[in-house]
Amino acid sequence: MSKPLTIADLKKLARRRVPKMFFDYADSGAWTEGTYRANEDDFSKIKLRQRVLVDMTNRSLATTMVGQKTVMPVALAPTGLTGMQHADGEMLAAKAAEEFGVPFTLSTMSICSIEDVKSVTSKPFWFQLYVMKDRGFIERLIGRAKAAGCAALVVTADLQILGQRHKDLRNGLSAPPKWTLNSAMQLATRPQWCLEMLGTKRRGFGNIVGHASNVSDLSSLSAWTAEQFDPQLSWDDIRWIKDLWGGKLIIKGILDEEDARAAADTGADALIVSNHGGRQLDGAPSSISMLPKIVDAVGDRIEVHFDGGIRSGQDVLKAVALGAKGTYIGRPFLYGLGAMGKEGVTTALDIIRKEMDITMALCGKRDIADCGKNILASQPF
Ligand SMILES: Cc1cc2nc3c(=O)[nH]c(=O)nc-3n(C[C@H](O)[C@H](O)[C@H](O)COP(=O)(O)O)c2cc1C
């Protein structure tokens, strides 16, 4: 394939390079995957307003997310097992994000640890927290994020119980892969990936192994989640985390107006309108269809961020027009990483930046701060 021009191009390349169980782990939603599809499809229902004969020079996409400068309103979303899309994936993606000038969010369930990512970056990154029953471990994890100088803590609220993803179960997903005939065949057809993976020591869950006690079966994400994640997590716990952390706090996984108001009540700095990329409650509405309702519900009490289904710079612009102060991309950067390592993450960001910039100009705007509902011709939500 010639130079990738779209996120779909990167996805095609990643499919060829990454073993099936890990490519499918990225490209999957819960159960029927209806919400996963709706996240992408609903963007096309929003139409942009074409404007002409206005000054299009000196355009700027620069903005802030929770007070942090970013060259465009896009951050890298926290994604588990990123070091299985490409060897040392989290370290590569963090470096790409830092060089590009956008925030990188490290998942609790990453392969590279907080300390690994810290060792290759010079600016603060963000850390995403899953809350487990073992509160001592959570306190230590927050302490490690503080020690690494992380600039924001993203607490994920929508995955205390794992939504069933059929592909992962059928593929026997585990990290590192368990030796079965099925996994051996998946790996045998991806020799480059295997070679690179042999060249790193990071093949397990770097934030957990050697840090959490009583970890019995960490290679199986579903078994470990069921055993360790706290299904009683509540708004009171968010307040406890906020006090413990003491810095910028972002609550991720809000898809309902009532929950959005509760998030604002905690005094958190931002919420993320998200259905976990359609990986949790299948049958829930698309993220973009809920965004304007949530923006209305909270007003300016809390910054509203957005993720789910962004596959182009146009999608980012539409989310911004509907009131998102910032957005996150998950699969787009994972496909880039799987396809071409660090360069692929930069390519994904560059594709999105160029699309956003040209679209903004064709909508007659020069500054992202001026892009509101005024750039939309119609929006159905
Ligand atoms: C492979 C994969 C792993 C993910 N792991 C996490 C995670 O560890 N923590 C988390 O809060 N969200 C996780 N998410 C959800 C993303 O942070 C984000 O909400 C979602 O990917 C956004 O949708 P998009 O992929 O369509 O951009 C994951 C998503 C994917 C695709």
Short mmCIF file of C-alpha atoms and ligand atoms in Angstrom, two decimals:
data_model
loop_
_atom_site.label_atom_id
_atom_site.label_comp_id
_atom_site.label_asym_id
_atom_site.label_seq_id
_atom_site.Cartn_x
_atom_site.Cartn_y
_atom_site.Cartn_z
CA MET A 1 0.00 0.00 0.00
CA SER A 2 1.23 3.53 -0.74
CA LYS A 3 1.38 6.15 2.02
CA PRO A 4 -1.68 5.83 4.29
CA LEU A 5 -4.10 8.71 3.72
CA THR A 6 -6.89 7.72 6.07
CA ILE A 7 -7.40 5.95 9.38
CA ALA A 8 -9.03 3.15 7.35
CA ASP A 9 -5.71 2.72 5.47
CA LEU A 10 -3.88 2.33 8.79
CA LYS A 11 -6.48 -0.20 9.93
CA LYS A 12 -5.86 -2.32 6.80
CA LEU A 13 -2.10 -2.28 7.43
CA ALA A 14 -2.52 -3.13 11.11
CA ARG A 15 -4.71 -6.12 10.26
CA ARG A 16 -1.83 -7.50 8.15
CA ARG A 17 0.83 -6.93 10.79
CA VAL A 18 -0.73 -7.64 14.19
CA PRO A 19 -1.67 -11.19 15.32
CA LYS A 20 -5.41 -11.78 15.03
CA MET A 21 -6.15 -11.93 18.77
CA PHE A 22 -4.68 -8.45 19.34
CA PHE A 23 -6.02 -6.86 16.17
CA ASP A 24 -9.47 -8.19 17.09
CA TYR A 25 -9.06 -6.98 20.68
CA ALA A 26 -8.83 -3.44 19.26
CA ASP A 27 -11.46 -3.90 16.58
CA SER A 28 -14.21 -5.29 18.78
CA GLY A 29 -17.29 -4.17 20.64
CA ALA A 30 -19.49 -5.92 23.15
CA TRP A 31 -22.04 -8.57 22.02
CA THR A 32 -23.65 -7.56 18.70
CA GLU A 33 -21.25 -4.59 18.35
CA GLY A 34 -24.28 -2.40 17.61
CA THR A 35 -23.11 0.48 19.81
CA TYR A 36 -19.58 0.17 18.40
CA ARG A 37 -20.98 0.61 14.87
CA ALA A 38 -23.37 3.40 15.92
CA ASN A 39 -20.45 5.38 17.40
CA GLU A 40 -18.93 5.63 13.92
CA ASP A 41 -22.13 5.75 11.84
CA ASP A 42 -23.86 8.55 13.74
CA PHE A 43 -21.15 11.04 12.83
CA SER A 44 -22.23 10.87 9.19
CA LYS A 45 -25.73 12.09 10.16
CA ILE A 46 -24.29 15.47 11.16
CA LYS A 47 -23.84 17.84 8.22
CA LEU A 48 -21.32 20.66 7.95
CA ARG A 49 -22.07 24.18 6.78
CA GLN A 50 -20.07 25.20 3.70
CA ARG A 51 -18.99 28.85 3.66
CA VAL A 52 -17.12 30.72 0.92
CA LEU A 53 -15.18 33.91 0.24
CA VAL A 54 -13.96 34.42 3.77
CA ASP A 55 -10.35 34.85 4.91
CA MET A 56 -8.85 31.40 5.49
CA THR A 57 -5.29 32.36 6.38
CA ASN A 58 -3.46 31.74 9.68
CA ARG A 59 -5.61 28.96 11.03
CA SER A 60 -5.21 27.57 14.54
CA LEU A 61 -6.46 24.33 16.09
CA ALA A 62 -4.63 24.95 19.37
CA THR A 63 -6.65 24.79 22.58
CA THR A 64 -6.47 23.47 26.15
CA MET A 65 -7.82 20.37 27.88
CA VAL A 66 -8.07 20.70 31.69
CA GLY A 67 -5.80 23.69 31.38
CA GLN A 68 -3.09 21.85 29.45
CA LYS A 69 -2.10 23.23 26.06
CA THR A 70 -2.62 20.92 23.10
CA VAL A 71 -1.99 21.61 19.41
CA MET A 72 -5.46 20.32 18.60
CA PRO A 73 -8.41 19.15 20.73
CA VAL A 74 -7.34 15.51 20.56
CA ALA A 75 -5.70 13.29 23.17
CA LEU A 76 -4.71 9.63 22.97
CA ALA A 77 -7.29 7.57 24.89
CA PRO A 78 -6.20 5.04 27.50
CA THR A 79 -6.11 1.59 25.92
CA GLY A 80 -5.19 -1.67 27.60
CA LEU A 81 -2.59 -4.06 26.14
CA THR A 82 -1.24 -1.39 23.80
CA GLY A 83 2.18 -3.02 24.02
CA MET A 84 0.64 -6.01 22.25
CA GLN A 85 -0.25 -3.99 19.12
CA HIS A 86 3.47 -3.31 18.81
CA ALA A 87 6.43 -4.09 21.09
CA ASP A 88 6.79 -1.32 23.71
CA GLY A 89 3.64 0.24 22.25
CA GLU A 90 2.80 2.58 25.13
CA MET A 91 6.33 4.03 25.17
CA LEU A 92 6.21 4.61 21.39
CA ALA A 93 2.73 6.16 21.47
CA ALA A 94 3.62 8.42 24.40
CA LYS A 95 6.70 9.67 22.56
CA ALA A 96 4.71 10.26 19.37
CA ALA A 97 2.06 12.21 21.31
CA GLU A 98 4.66 14.29 23.12
CA GLU A 99 6.44 15.21 19.89
CA PHE A 100 3.13 16.04 18.20
CA GLY A 101 1.94 18.14 21.14
CA VAL A 102 -1.13 16.26 22.34
CA PRO A 103 -1.80 14.51 25.68
CA PHE A 104 -1.14 10.78 26.05
CA THR A 105 -3.16 8.76 28.58
CA LEU A 106 -1.61 5.57 29.96
CA SER A 107 -4.05 2.79 30.91
CA THR A 108 -3.87 0.92 34.22
CA MET A 109 -3.95 -2.22 32.04
CA SER A 110 -0.96 -1.22 29.94
CA ILE A 111 1.96 -3.46 29.07
CA CYS A 112 4.64 -0.79 29.65
CA SER A 113 4.51 0.55 33.21
CA ILE A 114 4.10 4.13 34.45
CA GLU A 115 7.84 4.15 35.12
CA ASP A 116 8.66 2.82 31.62
CA VAL A 117 6.66 5.64 29.99
CA LYS A 118 8.17 8.20 32.34
CA SER A 119 11.66 7.00 31.34
CA VAL A 120 11.14 7.90 27.65
CA THR A 121 9.13 11.13 27.94
CA SER A 122 10.08 14.58 29.11
CA LYS A 123 6.63 16.16 29.50
CA PRO A 124 3.91 14.97 31.88
CA PHE A 125 1.50 12.34 30.53
CA TRP A 126 -1.93 11.41 31.94
CA PHE A 127 -2.78 8.25 33.85
CA GLN A 128 -6.05 6.29 33.67
CA LEU A 129 -7.20 4.52 36.80
CA TYR A 130 -9.31 1.38 37.12
CA VAL A 131 -10.44 0.97 40.70
CA MET A 132 -9.88 -2.45 42.20
CA LYS A 133 -11.08 -3.94 45.45
CA ASP A 134 -7.56 -3.79 46.89
CA ARG A 135 -7.56 -0.12 47.95
CA GLY A 136 -3.97 -0.39 49.20
CA PHE A 137 -2.92 -1.20 45.64
CA ILE A 138 -4.94 1.76 44.32
CA GLU A 139 -3.24 4.10 46.81
CA ARG A 140 0.17 2.84 45.67
CA LEU A 141 -0.82 3.17 42.00
CA ILE A 142 -1.94 6.78 42.51
CA GLY A 143 1.32 7.40 44.40
CA ARG A 144 3.31 6.04 41.43
CA ALA A 145 1.38 8.28 38.99
CA LYS A 146 2.14 11.27 41.23
CA ALA A 147 5.81 10.30 41.49
CA ALA A 148 5.98 10.12 37.67
CA GLY A 149 4.59 13.66 37.50
CA CYS A 150 1.37 12.70 35.67
CA ALA A 151 -0.63 15.85 34.94
CA ALA A 152 -4.14 14.40 35.11
CA LEU A 153 -5.86 11.32 36.51
CA VAL A 154 -8.61 9.81 34.36
CA VAL A 155 -10.89 7.58 36.46
CA THR A 156 -12.84 5.14 34.34
CA ALA A 157 -16.36 4.60 35.66
CA ASP A 158 -17.91 2.32 33.04
CA LEU A 159 -15.91 -0.89 33.41
CA GLN A 160 -16.32 -2.37 36.85
CA ILE A 161 -17.72 -5.45 35.12
CA LEU A 162 -16.42 -6.44 31.68
CA GLY A 163 -18.86 -6.36 28.73
CA GLN A 164 -18.58 -9.64 26.85
CA ARG A 165 -16.61 -9.39 23.62
CA HIS A 166 -17.12 -12.53 21.61
CA LYS A 167 -13.97 -12.18 19.50
CA ASP A 168 -11.70 -12.09 22.55
CA LEU A 169 -13.24 -15.24 23.96
CA ARG A 170 -13.06 -17.08 20.64
CA ASN A 171 -9.44 -16.01 20.05
CA GLY A 172 -8.34 -16.99 23.56
CA LEU A 173 -6.97 -13.47 24.16
CA SER A 174 -4.20 -13.31 26.77
CA ALA A 175 -1.07 -11.28 27.38
CA PRO A 176 1.42 -12.71 26.77
CA PRO A 177 -0.30 -15.17 24.39
CA LYS A 178 -0.75 -18.67 25.81
CA TRP A 179 0.70 -21.48 23.71
CA THR A 180 -2.16 -23.23 21.96
CA LEU A 181 -2.48 -24.44 18.37
CA ASN A 182 -4.76 -21.47 17.68
CA SER A 183 -2.37 -18.85 19.08
CA ALA A 184 0.68 -20.52 17.50
CA MET A 185 -0.98 -20.22 14.09
CA GLN A 186 -1.87 -16.57 14.73
CA LEU A 187 1.72 -15.77 15.67
CA ALA A 188 3.36 -17.84 12.92
CA THR A 189 1.75 -15.66 10.27
CA ARG A 190 3.07 -12.43 11.84
CA PRO A 191 6.87 -13.01 12.02
CA GLN A 192 7.83 -9.32 12.13
CA TRP A 193 5.60 -8.73 15.16
CA CYS A 194 7.11 -11.82 16.86
CA LEU A 195 10.67 -10.67 16.21
CA GLU A 196 9.99 -7.23 17.66
CA MET A 197 8.23 -8.78 20.65
CA LEU A 198 11.23 -11.04 21.30
CA GLY A 199 13.35 -7.90 21.43
CA THR A 200 11.52 -6.46 24.45
CA LYS A 201 11.09 -7.72 27.99
CA ARG A 202 7.70 -5.98 28.31
CA ARG A 203 5.09 -8.63 27.64
CA GLY A 204 2.91 -8.63 30.78
CA PHE A 205 0.83 -6.02 32.61
CA GLY A 206 3.60 -3.65 33.73
CA ASN A 207 1.57 -1.66 36.27
CA ILE A 208 0.28 -4.75 38.02
CA VAL A 209 2.84 -7.55 37.96
CA GLY A 210 5.10 -7.26 40.98
CA HIS A 211 2.92 -4.50 42.47
CA ALA A 212 -0.49 -6.06 43.25
CA SER A 213 -0.78 -8.88 45.75
CA ASN A 214 -2.79 -12.08 45.24
CA VAL A 215 -2.78 -11.86 41.46
CA SER A 216 -3.69 -15.34 40.36
CA ASP A 217 -4.46 -15.19 36.63
CA LEU A 218 -3.40 -11.93 35.11
CA SER A 219 -2.93 -13.22 31.58
CA SER A 220 -6.70 -13.55 31.20
CA LEU A 221 -8.09 -10.05 31.24
CA SER A 222 -11.66 -11.20 31.71
CA ALA A 223 -10.83 -13.49 34.65
CA TRP A 224 -8.69 -10.85 36.31
CA THR A 225 -11.29 -8.10 35.88
CA ALA A 226 -14.00 -10.30 37.37
CA GLU A 227 -11.77 -11.13 40.33
CA GLN A 228 -10.17 -7.75 41.08
CA PHE A 229 -12.28 -4.83 39.81
CA ASP A 230 -14.61 -3.37 42.43
CA PRO A 231 -18.28 -3.71 41.38
CA GLN A 232 -19.30 -1.51 44.34
CA LEU A 233 -17.43 1.57 43.08
CA SER A 234 -19.51 4.65 43.94
CA TRP A 235 -19.50 8.47 43.76
CA ASP A 236 -18.11 8.48 47.33
CA ASP A 237 -15.05 6.59 46.05
CA ILE A 238 -14.56 9.27 43.39
CA ARG A 239 -14.38 11.86 46.18
CA TRP A 240 -11.85 9.68 48.05
CA ILE A 241 -9.74 9.40 44.88
CA LYS A 242 -10.01 13.14 44.25
CA ASP A 243 -8.62 13.92 47.72
CA LEU A 244 -5.89 11.31 47.44
CA TRP A 245 -4.81 12.53 43.98
CA GLY A 246 -5.08 16.27 44.61
CA GLY A 247 -4.57 17.20 40.94
CA LYS A 248 -6.61 17.45 37.73
CA LEU A 249 -9.31 14.79 37.76
CA ILE A 250 -11.28 13.52 34.75
CA ILE A 251 -14.22 11.10 35.04
CA LYS A 252 -14.51 8.81 32.02
CA GLY A 253 -17.53 6.85 30.84
CA ILE A 254 -20.47 9.26 31.27
CA LEU A 255 -23.38 8.65 28.88
CA ASP A 256 -26.35 9.91 30.87
CA GLU A 257 -27.45 13.39 31.90
CA GLU A 258 -28.08 12.44 35.53
CA ASP A 259 -24.62 10.87 35.82
CA ALA A 260 -23.15 13.96 34.16
CA ARG A 261 -24.69 16.19 36.83
CA ALA A 262 -23.36 13.85 39.55
CA ALA A 263 -19.90 14.07 37.96
CA ALA A 264 -20.08 17.87 38.04
CA ASP A 265 -21.13 17.71 41.71
CA THR A 266 -17.86 15.95 42.61
CA GLY A 267 -15.89 19.03 41.56
CA ALA A 268 -13.89 17.01 39.00
CA ASP A 269 -12.23 19.06 36.27
CA ALA A 270 -13.72 17.21 33.30
CA LEU A 271 -15.96 14.33 32.33
CA ILE A 272 -15.63 12.22 29.21
CA VAL A 273 -18.81 11.39 27.32
CA SER A 274 -17.97 7.81 26.43
CA ASN A 275 -19.40 4.32 26.11
CA HIS A 276 -15.92 2.80 26.13
CA GLY A 277 -15.85 2.62 22.35
CA GLY A 278 -18.92 0.35 22.32
CA ARG A 279 -17.05 -2.27 24.33
CA GLN A 280 -19.27 -2.29 27.42
CA LEU A 281 -23.08 -1.80 27.25
CA ASP A 282 -24.08 -2.89 23.78
CA GLY A 283 -27.44 -1.28 22.98
CA ALA A 284 -26.45 2.01 24.60
CA PRO A 285 -26.73 5.11 22.36
CA SER A 286 -23.74 6.32 20.37
CA SER A 287 -21.46 8.75 22.21
CA ILE A 288 -21.99 11.56 19.72
CA SER A 289 -25.80 11.35 20.02
CA MET A 290 -25.51 11.92 23.80
CA LEU A 291 -22.93 14.71 23.68
CA PRO A 292 -25.29 17.72 23.17
CA LYS A 293 -27.66 16.48 25.90
CA ILE A 294 -24.81 16.15 28.38
CA VAL A 295 -23.40 19.55 27.47
CA ASP A 296 -26.86 21.04 28.14
CA ALA A 297 -27.15 19.15 31.43
CA VAL A 298 -23.89 20.44 32.95
CA GLY A 299 -23.48 23.84 31.30
CA ASP A 300 -20.11 25.27 32.28
CA ARG A 301 -19.92 23.50 35.67
CA ILE A 302 -17.40 20.98 34.30
CA GLU A 303 -15.35 20.65 31.11
CA VAL A 304 -16.95 18.16 28.73
CA HIS A 305 -14.68 15.85 26.78
CA PHE A 306 -15.72 13.22 24.27
CA ASP A 307 -14.67 9.89 22.78
CA GLY A 308 -16.09 7.11 20.63
CA GLY A 309 -16.14 6.59 16.89
CA ILE A 310 -13.79 9.37 15.80
CA ARG A 311 -12.19 8.25 12.54
CA SER A 312 -11.34 11.59 10.96
CA GLY A 313 -10.60 15.22 11.69
CA GLN A 314 -14.13 16.00 10.55
CA ASP A 315 -15.47 13.85 13.39
CA VAL A 316 -13.36 15.79 15.90
CA LEU A 317 -14.68 19.06 14.51
CA LYS A 318 -18.28 17.84 14.77
CA ALA A 319 -17.75 16.86 18.42
CA VAL A 320 -16.20 20.27 19.13
CA ALA A 321 -19.15 21.96 17.37
CA LEU A 322 -21.50 20.06 19.69
CA GLY A 323 -19.71 21.34 22.77
CA ALA A 324 -16.72 19.06 23.45
CA LYS A 325 -13.73 20.99 24.78
CA GLY A 326 -11.51 18.07 23.82
CA THR A 327 -11.70 14.59 22.33
CA TYR A 328 -9.82 11.29 22.58
CA ILE A 329 -8.98 8.73 19.92
CA GLY A 330 -8.60 5.04 20.77
CA ARG A 331 -8.61 2.75 17.74
CA PRO A 332 -7.24 5.33 15.26
CA PHE A 333 -3.92 5.50 17.11
CA LEU A 334 -3.89 1.77 17.85
CA TYR A 335 -4.22 1.01 14.13
CA GLY A 336 -1.38 3.42 13.43
CA LEU A 337 0.76 1.78 16.11
CA GLY A 338 0.03 -1.74 14.87
CA ALA A 339 0.69 -0.71 11.27
CA MET A 340 3.91 1.27 11.65
CA GLY A 341 4.92 1.66 15.30
CA LYS A 342 5.65 5.19 16.50
CA GLU A 343 5.56 6.59 12.95
CA GLY A 344 2.08 5.15 12.55
CA VAL A 345 0.81 7.00 15.65
CA THR A 346 2.25 10.23 14.26
CA THR A 347 0.63 9.45 10.91
CA ALA A 348 -2.77 8.91 12.58
CA LEU A 349 -2.48 12.24 14.40
CA ASP A 350 -1.34 13.99 11.23
CA ILE A 351 -4.21 12.58 9.16
CA ILE A 352 -6.68 13.84 11.77
CA ARG A 353 -5.00 17.23 12.06
CA LYS A 354 -4.98 17.86 8.30
CA GLU A 355 -8.61 16.79 7.88
CA MET A 356 -9.68 19.02 10.75
CA ASP A 357 -7.72 22.00 9.49
CA ILE A 358 -9.03 21.86 5.91
CA THR A 359 -12.59 21.19 7.07
CA MET A 360 -12.48 24.15 9.45
CA ALA A 361 -11.32 26.38 6.58
CA LEU A 362 -14.08 25.12 4.27
CA CYS A 363 -16.58 25.91 7.04
CA GLY A 364 -15.24 29.46 6.94
CA LYS A 365 -13.41 29.45 10.29
CA ARG A 366 -9.80 30.15 11.21
CA ASP A 367 -9.78 29.34 14.91
CA ILE A 368 -11.07 26.21 16.62
CA ALA A 369 -12.43 28.46 19.39
CA ASP A 370 -14.97 29.86 16.89
CA CYS A 371 -16.31 26.43 15.87
CA GLY A 372 -19.65 25.86 17.53
CA LYS A 373 -23.06 24.91 16.22
CA ASN A 374 -22.50 27.75 13.72
CA ILE A 375 -20.42 25.36 11.55
CA LEU A 376 -23.19 22.76 11.31
CA ALA A 377 -25.81 22.67 8.54
CA SER A 378 -27.87 20.13 10.45
CA GLN A 379 -27.51 17.87 13.43
CA PRO A 380 -30.08 15.24 14.35
CA PHE A 381 -29.34 14.86 18.07
C1 LIG B 1 -8.29 -1.93 22.54
C2 LIG B 1 -8.92 -0.98 23.49
C3 LIG B 1 -8.55 -1.02 24.82
C4 LIG B 1 -9.13 -0.11 25.73
N1 LIG B 1 -8.70 -0.11 27.03
C5 LIG B 1 -9.15 0.84 27.87
C6 LIG B 1 -8.60 0.96 29.17
O1 LIG B 1 -7.71 0.23 29.55
N2 LIG B 1 -9.11 1.94 29.97
C7 LIG B 1 -10.11 2.79 29.56
O2 LIG B 1 -10.54 3.64 30.33
N3 LIG B 1 -10.61 2.69 28.32
C8 LIG B 1 -10.16 1.76 27.46
N4 LIG B 1 -10.64 1.71 26.19
C9 LIG B 1 -11.62 2.70 25.73
C10 LIG B 1 -10.93 3.93 25.16
O3 LIG B 1 -10.29 4.67 26.17
C11 LIG B 1 -11.92 4.86 24.46
O4 LIG B 1 -13.00 5.12 25.32
C12 LIG B 1 -12.43 4.28 23.14
O5 LIG B 1 -11.42 3.58 22.48
C13 LIG B 1 -12.93 5.41 22.25
O6 LIG B 1 -13.47 4.92 21.08
P1 LIG B 1 -12.66 4.81 19.69
O7 LIG B 1 -11.77 3.59 19.82
O8 LIG B 1 -13.75 4.60 18.70
O9 LIG B 1 -11.87 6.07 19.51
C14 LIG B 1 -10.10 0.81 25.27
C15 LIG B 1 -10.45 0.83 23.92
C16 LIG B 1 -9.87 -0.04 23.03
C17 LIG B 1 -10.26 0.03 21.59
#
